[in-house]
PDB file of C-alpha atoms in Angstrom:
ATOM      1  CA  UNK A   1       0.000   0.000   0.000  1.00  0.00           C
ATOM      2  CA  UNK A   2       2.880   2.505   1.123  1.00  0.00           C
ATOM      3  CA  UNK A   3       4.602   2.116  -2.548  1.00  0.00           C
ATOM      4  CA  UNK A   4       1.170   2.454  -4.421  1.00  0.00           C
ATOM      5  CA  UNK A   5       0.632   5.724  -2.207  1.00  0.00           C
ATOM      6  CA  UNK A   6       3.891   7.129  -3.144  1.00  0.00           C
ATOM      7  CA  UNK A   7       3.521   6.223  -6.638  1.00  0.00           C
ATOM      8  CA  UNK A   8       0.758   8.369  -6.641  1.00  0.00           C
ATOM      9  CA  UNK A   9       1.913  11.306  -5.028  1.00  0.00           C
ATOM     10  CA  UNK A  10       4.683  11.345  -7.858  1.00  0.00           C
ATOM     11  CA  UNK A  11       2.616  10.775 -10.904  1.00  0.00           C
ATOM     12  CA  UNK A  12       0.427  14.023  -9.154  1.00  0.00           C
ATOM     13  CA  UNK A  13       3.733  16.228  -8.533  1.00  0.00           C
ATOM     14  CA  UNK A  14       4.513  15.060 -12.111  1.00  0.00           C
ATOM     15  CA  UNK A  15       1.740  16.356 -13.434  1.00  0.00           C
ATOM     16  CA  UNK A  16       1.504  19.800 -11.524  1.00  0.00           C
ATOM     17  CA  UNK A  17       4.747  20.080 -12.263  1.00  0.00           C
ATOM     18  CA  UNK A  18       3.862  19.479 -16.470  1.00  0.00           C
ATOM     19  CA  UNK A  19       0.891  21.842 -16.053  1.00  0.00           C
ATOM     20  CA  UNK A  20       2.815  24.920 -14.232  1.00  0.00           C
ATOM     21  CA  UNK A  21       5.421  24.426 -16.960  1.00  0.00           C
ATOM     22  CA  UNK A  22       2.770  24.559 -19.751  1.00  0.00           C
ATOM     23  CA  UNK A  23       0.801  27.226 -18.265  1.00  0.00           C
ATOM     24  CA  UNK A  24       4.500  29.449 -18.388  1.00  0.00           C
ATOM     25  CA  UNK A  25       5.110  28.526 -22.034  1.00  0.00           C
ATOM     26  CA  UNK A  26       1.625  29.870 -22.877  1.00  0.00           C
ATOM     27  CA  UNK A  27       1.762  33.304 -21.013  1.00  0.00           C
ATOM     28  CA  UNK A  28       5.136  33.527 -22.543  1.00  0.00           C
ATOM     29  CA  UNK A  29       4.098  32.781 -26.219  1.00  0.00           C
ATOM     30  CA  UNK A  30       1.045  35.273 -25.204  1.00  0.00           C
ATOM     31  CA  UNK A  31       3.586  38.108 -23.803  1.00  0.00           C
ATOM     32  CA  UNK A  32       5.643  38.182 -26.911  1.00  0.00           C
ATOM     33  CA  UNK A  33       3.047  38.732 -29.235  1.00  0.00           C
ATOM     34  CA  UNK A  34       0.903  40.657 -27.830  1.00  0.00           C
ATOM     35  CA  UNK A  35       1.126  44.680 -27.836  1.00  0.00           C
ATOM     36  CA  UNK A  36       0.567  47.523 -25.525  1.00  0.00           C
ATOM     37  CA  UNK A  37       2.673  45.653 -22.998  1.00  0.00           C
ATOM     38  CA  UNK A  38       4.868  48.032 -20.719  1.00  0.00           C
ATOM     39  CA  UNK A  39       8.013  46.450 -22.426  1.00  0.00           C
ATOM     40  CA  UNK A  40      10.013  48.216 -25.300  1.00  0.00           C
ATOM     41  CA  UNK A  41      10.564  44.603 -27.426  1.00  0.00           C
ATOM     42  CA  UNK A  42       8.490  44.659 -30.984  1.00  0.00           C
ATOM     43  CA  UNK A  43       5.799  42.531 -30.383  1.00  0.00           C
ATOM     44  CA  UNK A  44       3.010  41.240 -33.552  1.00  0.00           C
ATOM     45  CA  UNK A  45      -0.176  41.987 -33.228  1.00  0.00           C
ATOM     46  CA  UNK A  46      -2.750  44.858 -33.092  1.00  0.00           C
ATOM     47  CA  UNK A  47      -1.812  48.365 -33.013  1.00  0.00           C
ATOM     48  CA  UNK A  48      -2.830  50.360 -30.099  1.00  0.00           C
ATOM     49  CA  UNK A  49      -5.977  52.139 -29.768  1.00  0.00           C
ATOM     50  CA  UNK A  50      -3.579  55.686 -30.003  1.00  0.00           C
ATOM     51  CA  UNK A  51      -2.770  55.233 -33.484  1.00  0.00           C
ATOM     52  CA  UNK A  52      -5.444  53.745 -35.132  1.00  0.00           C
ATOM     53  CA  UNK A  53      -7.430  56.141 -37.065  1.00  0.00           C
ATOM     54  CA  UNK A  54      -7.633  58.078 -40.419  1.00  0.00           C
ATOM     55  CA  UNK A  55      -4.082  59.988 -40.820  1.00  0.00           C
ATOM     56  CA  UNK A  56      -3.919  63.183 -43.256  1.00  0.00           C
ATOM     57  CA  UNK A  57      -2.074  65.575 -44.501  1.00  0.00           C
ATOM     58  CA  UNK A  58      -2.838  68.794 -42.976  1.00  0.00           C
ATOM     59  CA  UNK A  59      -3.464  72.198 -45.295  1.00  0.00           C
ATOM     60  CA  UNK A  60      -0.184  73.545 -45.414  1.00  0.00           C
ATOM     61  CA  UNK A  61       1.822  70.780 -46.152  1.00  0.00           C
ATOM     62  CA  UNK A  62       5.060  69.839 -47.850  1.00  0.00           C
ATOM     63  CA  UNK A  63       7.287  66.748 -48.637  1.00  0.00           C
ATOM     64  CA  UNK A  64       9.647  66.296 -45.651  1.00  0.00           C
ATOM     65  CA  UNK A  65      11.880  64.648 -48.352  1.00  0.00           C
ATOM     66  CA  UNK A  66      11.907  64.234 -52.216  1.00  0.00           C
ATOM     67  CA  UNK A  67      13.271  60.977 -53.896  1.00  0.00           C
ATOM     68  CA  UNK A  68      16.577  60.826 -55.683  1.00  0.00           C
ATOM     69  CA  UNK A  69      14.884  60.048 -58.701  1.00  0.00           C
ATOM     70  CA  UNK A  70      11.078  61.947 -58.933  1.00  0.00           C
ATOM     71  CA  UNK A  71       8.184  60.213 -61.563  1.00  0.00           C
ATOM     72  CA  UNK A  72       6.042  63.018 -60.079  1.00  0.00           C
ATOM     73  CA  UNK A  73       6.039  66.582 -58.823  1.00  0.00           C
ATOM     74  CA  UNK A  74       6.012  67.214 -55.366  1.00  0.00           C
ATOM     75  CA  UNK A  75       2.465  69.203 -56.018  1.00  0.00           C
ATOM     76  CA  UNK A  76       1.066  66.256 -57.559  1.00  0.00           C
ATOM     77  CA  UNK A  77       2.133  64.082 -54.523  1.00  0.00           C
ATOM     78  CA  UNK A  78       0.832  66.318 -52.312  1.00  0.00           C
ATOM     79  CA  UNK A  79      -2.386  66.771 -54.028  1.00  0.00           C
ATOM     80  CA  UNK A  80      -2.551  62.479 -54.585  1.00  0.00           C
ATOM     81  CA  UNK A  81      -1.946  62.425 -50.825  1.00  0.00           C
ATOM     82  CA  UNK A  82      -5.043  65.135 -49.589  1.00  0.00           C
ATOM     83  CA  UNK A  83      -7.254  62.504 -51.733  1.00  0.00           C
ATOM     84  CA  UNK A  84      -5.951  59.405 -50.441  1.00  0.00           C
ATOM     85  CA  UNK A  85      -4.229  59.991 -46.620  1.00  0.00           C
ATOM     86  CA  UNK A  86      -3.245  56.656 -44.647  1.00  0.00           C
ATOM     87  CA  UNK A  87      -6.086  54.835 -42.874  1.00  0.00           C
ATOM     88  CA  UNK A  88      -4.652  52.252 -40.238  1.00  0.00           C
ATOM     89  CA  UNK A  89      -7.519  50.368 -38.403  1.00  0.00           C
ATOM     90  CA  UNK A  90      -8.016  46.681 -37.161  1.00  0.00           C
ATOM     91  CA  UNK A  91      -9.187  45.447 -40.367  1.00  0.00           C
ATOM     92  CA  UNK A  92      -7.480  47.678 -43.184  1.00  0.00           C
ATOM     93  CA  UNK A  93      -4.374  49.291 -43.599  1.00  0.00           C
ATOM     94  CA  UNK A  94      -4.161  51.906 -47.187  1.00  0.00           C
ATOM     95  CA  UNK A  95      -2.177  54.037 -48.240  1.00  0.00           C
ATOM     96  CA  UNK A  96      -1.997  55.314 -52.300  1.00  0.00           C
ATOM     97  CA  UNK A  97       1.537  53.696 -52.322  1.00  0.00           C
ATOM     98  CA  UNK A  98       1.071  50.483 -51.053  1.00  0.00           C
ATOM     99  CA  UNK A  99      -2.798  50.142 -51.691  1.00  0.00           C
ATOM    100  CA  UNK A 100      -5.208  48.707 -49.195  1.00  0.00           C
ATOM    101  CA  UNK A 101      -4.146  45.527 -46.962  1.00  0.00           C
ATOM    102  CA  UNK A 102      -7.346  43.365 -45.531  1.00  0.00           C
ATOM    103  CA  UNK A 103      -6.753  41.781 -41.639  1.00  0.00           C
ATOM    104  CA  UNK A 104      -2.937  43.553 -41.423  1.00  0.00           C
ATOM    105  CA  UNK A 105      -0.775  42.709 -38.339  1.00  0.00           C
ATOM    106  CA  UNK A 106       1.451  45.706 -36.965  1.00  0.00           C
ATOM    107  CA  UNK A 107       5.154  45.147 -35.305  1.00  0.00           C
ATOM    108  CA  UNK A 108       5.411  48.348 -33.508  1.00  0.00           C
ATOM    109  CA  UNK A 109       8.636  49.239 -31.977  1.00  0.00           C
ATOM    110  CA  UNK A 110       8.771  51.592 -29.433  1.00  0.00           C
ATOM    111  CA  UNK A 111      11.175  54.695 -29.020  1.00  0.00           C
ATOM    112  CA  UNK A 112      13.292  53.282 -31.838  1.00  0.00           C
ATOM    113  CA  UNK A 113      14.855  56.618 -32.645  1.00  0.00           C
ATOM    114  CA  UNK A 114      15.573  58.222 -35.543  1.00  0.00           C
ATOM    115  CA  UNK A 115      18.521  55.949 -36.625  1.00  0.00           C
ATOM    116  CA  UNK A 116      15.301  53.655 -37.941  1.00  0.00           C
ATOM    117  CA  UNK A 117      13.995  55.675 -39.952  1.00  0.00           C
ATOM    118  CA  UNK A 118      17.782  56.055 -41.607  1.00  0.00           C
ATOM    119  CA  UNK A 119      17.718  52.095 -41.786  1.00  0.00           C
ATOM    120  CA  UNK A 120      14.543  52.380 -43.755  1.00  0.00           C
ATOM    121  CA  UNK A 121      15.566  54.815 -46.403  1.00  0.00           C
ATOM    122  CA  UNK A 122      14.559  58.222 -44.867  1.00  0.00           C
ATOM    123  CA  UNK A 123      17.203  60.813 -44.144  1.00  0.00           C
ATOM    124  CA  UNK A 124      16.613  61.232 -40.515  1.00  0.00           C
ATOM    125  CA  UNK A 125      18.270  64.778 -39.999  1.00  0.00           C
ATOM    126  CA  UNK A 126      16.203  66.324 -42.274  1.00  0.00           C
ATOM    127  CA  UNK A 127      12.951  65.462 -41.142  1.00  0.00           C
ATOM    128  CA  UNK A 128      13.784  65.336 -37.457  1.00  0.00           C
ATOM    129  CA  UNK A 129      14.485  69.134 -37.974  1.00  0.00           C
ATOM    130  CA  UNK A 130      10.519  69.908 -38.582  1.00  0.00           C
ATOM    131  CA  UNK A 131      10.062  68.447 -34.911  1.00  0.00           C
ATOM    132  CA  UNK A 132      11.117  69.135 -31.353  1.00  0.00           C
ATOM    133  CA  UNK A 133      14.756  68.135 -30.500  1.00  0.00           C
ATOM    134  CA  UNK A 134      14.769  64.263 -28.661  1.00  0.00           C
ATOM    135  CA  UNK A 135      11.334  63.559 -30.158  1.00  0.00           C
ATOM    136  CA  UNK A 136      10.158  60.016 -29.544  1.00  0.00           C
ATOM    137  CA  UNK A 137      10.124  57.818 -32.441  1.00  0.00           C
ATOM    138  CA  UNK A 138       7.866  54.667 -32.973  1.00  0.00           C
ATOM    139  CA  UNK A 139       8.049  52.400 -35.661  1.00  0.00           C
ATOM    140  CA  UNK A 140       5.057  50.443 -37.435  1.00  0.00           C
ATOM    141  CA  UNK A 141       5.234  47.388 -39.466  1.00  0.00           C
ATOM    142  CA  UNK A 142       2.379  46.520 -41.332  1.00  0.00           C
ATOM    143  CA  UNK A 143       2.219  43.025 -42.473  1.00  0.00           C
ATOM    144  CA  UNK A 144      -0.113  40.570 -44.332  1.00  0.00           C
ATOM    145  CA  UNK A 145      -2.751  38.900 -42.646  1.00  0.00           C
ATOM    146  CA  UNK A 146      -0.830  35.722 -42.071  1.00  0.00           C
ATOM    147  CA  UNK A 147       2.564  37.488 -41.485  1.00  0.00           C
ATOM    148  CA  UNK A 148       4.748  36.858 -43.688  1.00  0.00           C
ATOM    149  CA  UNK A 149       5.054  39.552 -46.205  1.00  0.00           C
ATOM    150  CA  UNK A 150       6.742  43.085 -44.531  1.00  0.00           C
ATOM    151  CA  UNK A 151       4.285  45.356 -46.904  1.00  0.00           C
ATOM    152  CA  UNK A 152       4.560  48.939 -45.510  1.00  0.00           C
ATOM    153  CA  UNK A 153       6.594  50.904 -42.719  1.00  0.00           C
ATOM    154  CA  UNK A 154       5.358  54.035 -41.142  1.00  0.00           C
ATOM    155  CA  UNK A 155       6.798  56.214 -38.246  1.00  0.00           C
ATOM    156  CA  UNK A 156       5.030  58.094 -35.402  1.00  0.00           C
ATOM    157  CA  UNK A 157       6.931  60.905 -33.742  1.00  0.00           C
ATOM    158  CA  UNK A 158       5.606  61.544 -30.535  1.00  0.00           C
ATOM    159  CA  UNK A 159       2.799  59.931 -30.679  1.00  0.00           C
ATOM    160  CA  UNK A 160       1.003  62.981 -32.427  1.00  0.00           C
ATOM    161  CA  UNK A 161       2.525  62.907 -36.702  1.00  0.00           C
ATOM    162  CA  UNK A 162       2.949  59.947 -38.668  1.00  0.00           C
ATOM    163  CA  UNK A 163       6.159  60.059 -41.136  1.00  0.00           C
ATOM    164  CA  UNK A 164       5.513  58.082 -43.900  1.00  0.00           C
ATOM    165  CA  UNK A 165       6.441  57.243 -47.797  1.00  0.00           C
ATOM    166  CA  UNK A 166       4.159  58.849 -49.701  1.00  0.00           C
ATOM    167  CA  UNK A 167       3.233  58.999 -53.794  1.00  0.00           C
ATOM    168  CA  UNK A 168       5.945  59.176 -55.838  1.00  0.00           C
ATOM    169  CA  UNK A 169       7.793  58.108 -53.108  1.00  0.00           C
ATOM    170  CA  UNK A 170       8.154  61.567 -51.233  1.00  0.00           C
ATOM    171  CA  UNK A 171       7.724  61.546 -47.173  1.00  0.00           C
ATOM    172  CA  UNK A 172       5.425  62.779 -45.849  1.00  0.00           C
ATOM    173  CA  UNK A 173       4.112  63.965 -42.116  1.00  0.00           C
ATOM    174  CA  UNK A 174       0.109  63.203 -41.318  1.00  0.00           C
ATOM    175  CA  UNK A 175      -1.880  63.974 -38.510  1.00  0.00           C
ATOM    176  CA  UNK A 176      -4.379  61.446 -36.613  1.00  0.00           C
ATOM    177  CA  UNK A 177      -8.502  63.129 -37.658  1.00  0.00           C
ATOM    178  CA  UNK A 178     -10.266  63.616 -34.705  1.00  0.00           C
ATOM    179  CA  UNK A 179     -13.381  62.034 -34.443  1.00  0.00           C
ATOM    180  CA  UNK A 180     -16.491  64.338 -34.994  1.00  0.00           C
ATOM    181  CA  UNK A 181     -19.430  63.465 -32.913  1.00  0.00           C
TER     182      UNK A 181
END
């Protein structure tokens, strides 16, 4: 009776011991790809609530930078980009470059600084020089719906402007519409 007894107090330690250890592998997996978290790692998921919304131009804008090599004027951008702006919700993220992507998934990377943007093909120091000196800097992924395709990057400088490529390539600085009610 005694070995039966302690045969069953292992197979129960066993098996606390397999459930606390599956239970941690699953709120890990869930902490990595989840965002909003307090940490500063990218993480896959849905954007937060802060910058989801219709971005546009506002009246009296400009290209923050102009390609090497221009298809279009920087008037027609401009005027391409008050038609079209860049709409980032849940279930659609558009842009006139890129076109519309159904069910996207963000990787947003906190306070990346401006050094990302220089990785991405922007000239930092001249469009850090429109905002105020040690600006944050966030960068936004947008992928496909299952993940696997990088189609679109976009930038959001203190939470407040969103630096993106535009038409014809130019960058471009949006601001978040405020809901009308």
């Amino acid at each position: 009776m005694k070995k039966s007894s302690n045969a069953a107090m292992i197979a129960v330690i066993c098996a606390v011991v397999v459930i606390a250890f599956s239970v941690a592998a699953v709120m890990f997996a869930r902490g990595n790809s989840s965002t909003g978290g307090d940490d500063d790692s990218p993480s896959l998921g849905p954007l937060p609530d802060a910058y989801i919304g219709i971005w546009e131009l506002p009246a009296d804008s400009h290209a923050l930078q102009s390609p090497r090599n221009a298809d279009m004027s920087e008037d027609d951008a401009i005027a391409d980009e008050y038609d079209f702006g860049v709409t980032m919700t849940y279930g659609e993220f558009s842009t006139n470059r890129v076109g519309g992507i159904r069910q996207p998934s963000y990787k947003l990377t906190k306070d990346c600084g401006a050094e990302a943007m220089d990785e991405y093909g922007m000239q930092s120091d001249g469009i850090m020089d429109e905002f105020k000196e040690n600006a944050s800097v966030d960068k936004i992924e947008i992928w496909n719906t299952d993940e696997t395709e990088l189609c679109d990057t976009v930038f959001v400088i203190d939470n407040e402007y969103l630096v993106y490529f535009g038409s014809g390539n130019f960058v471009f600085c949006a601001v978040k519409l405020d809901a009308m009610g």
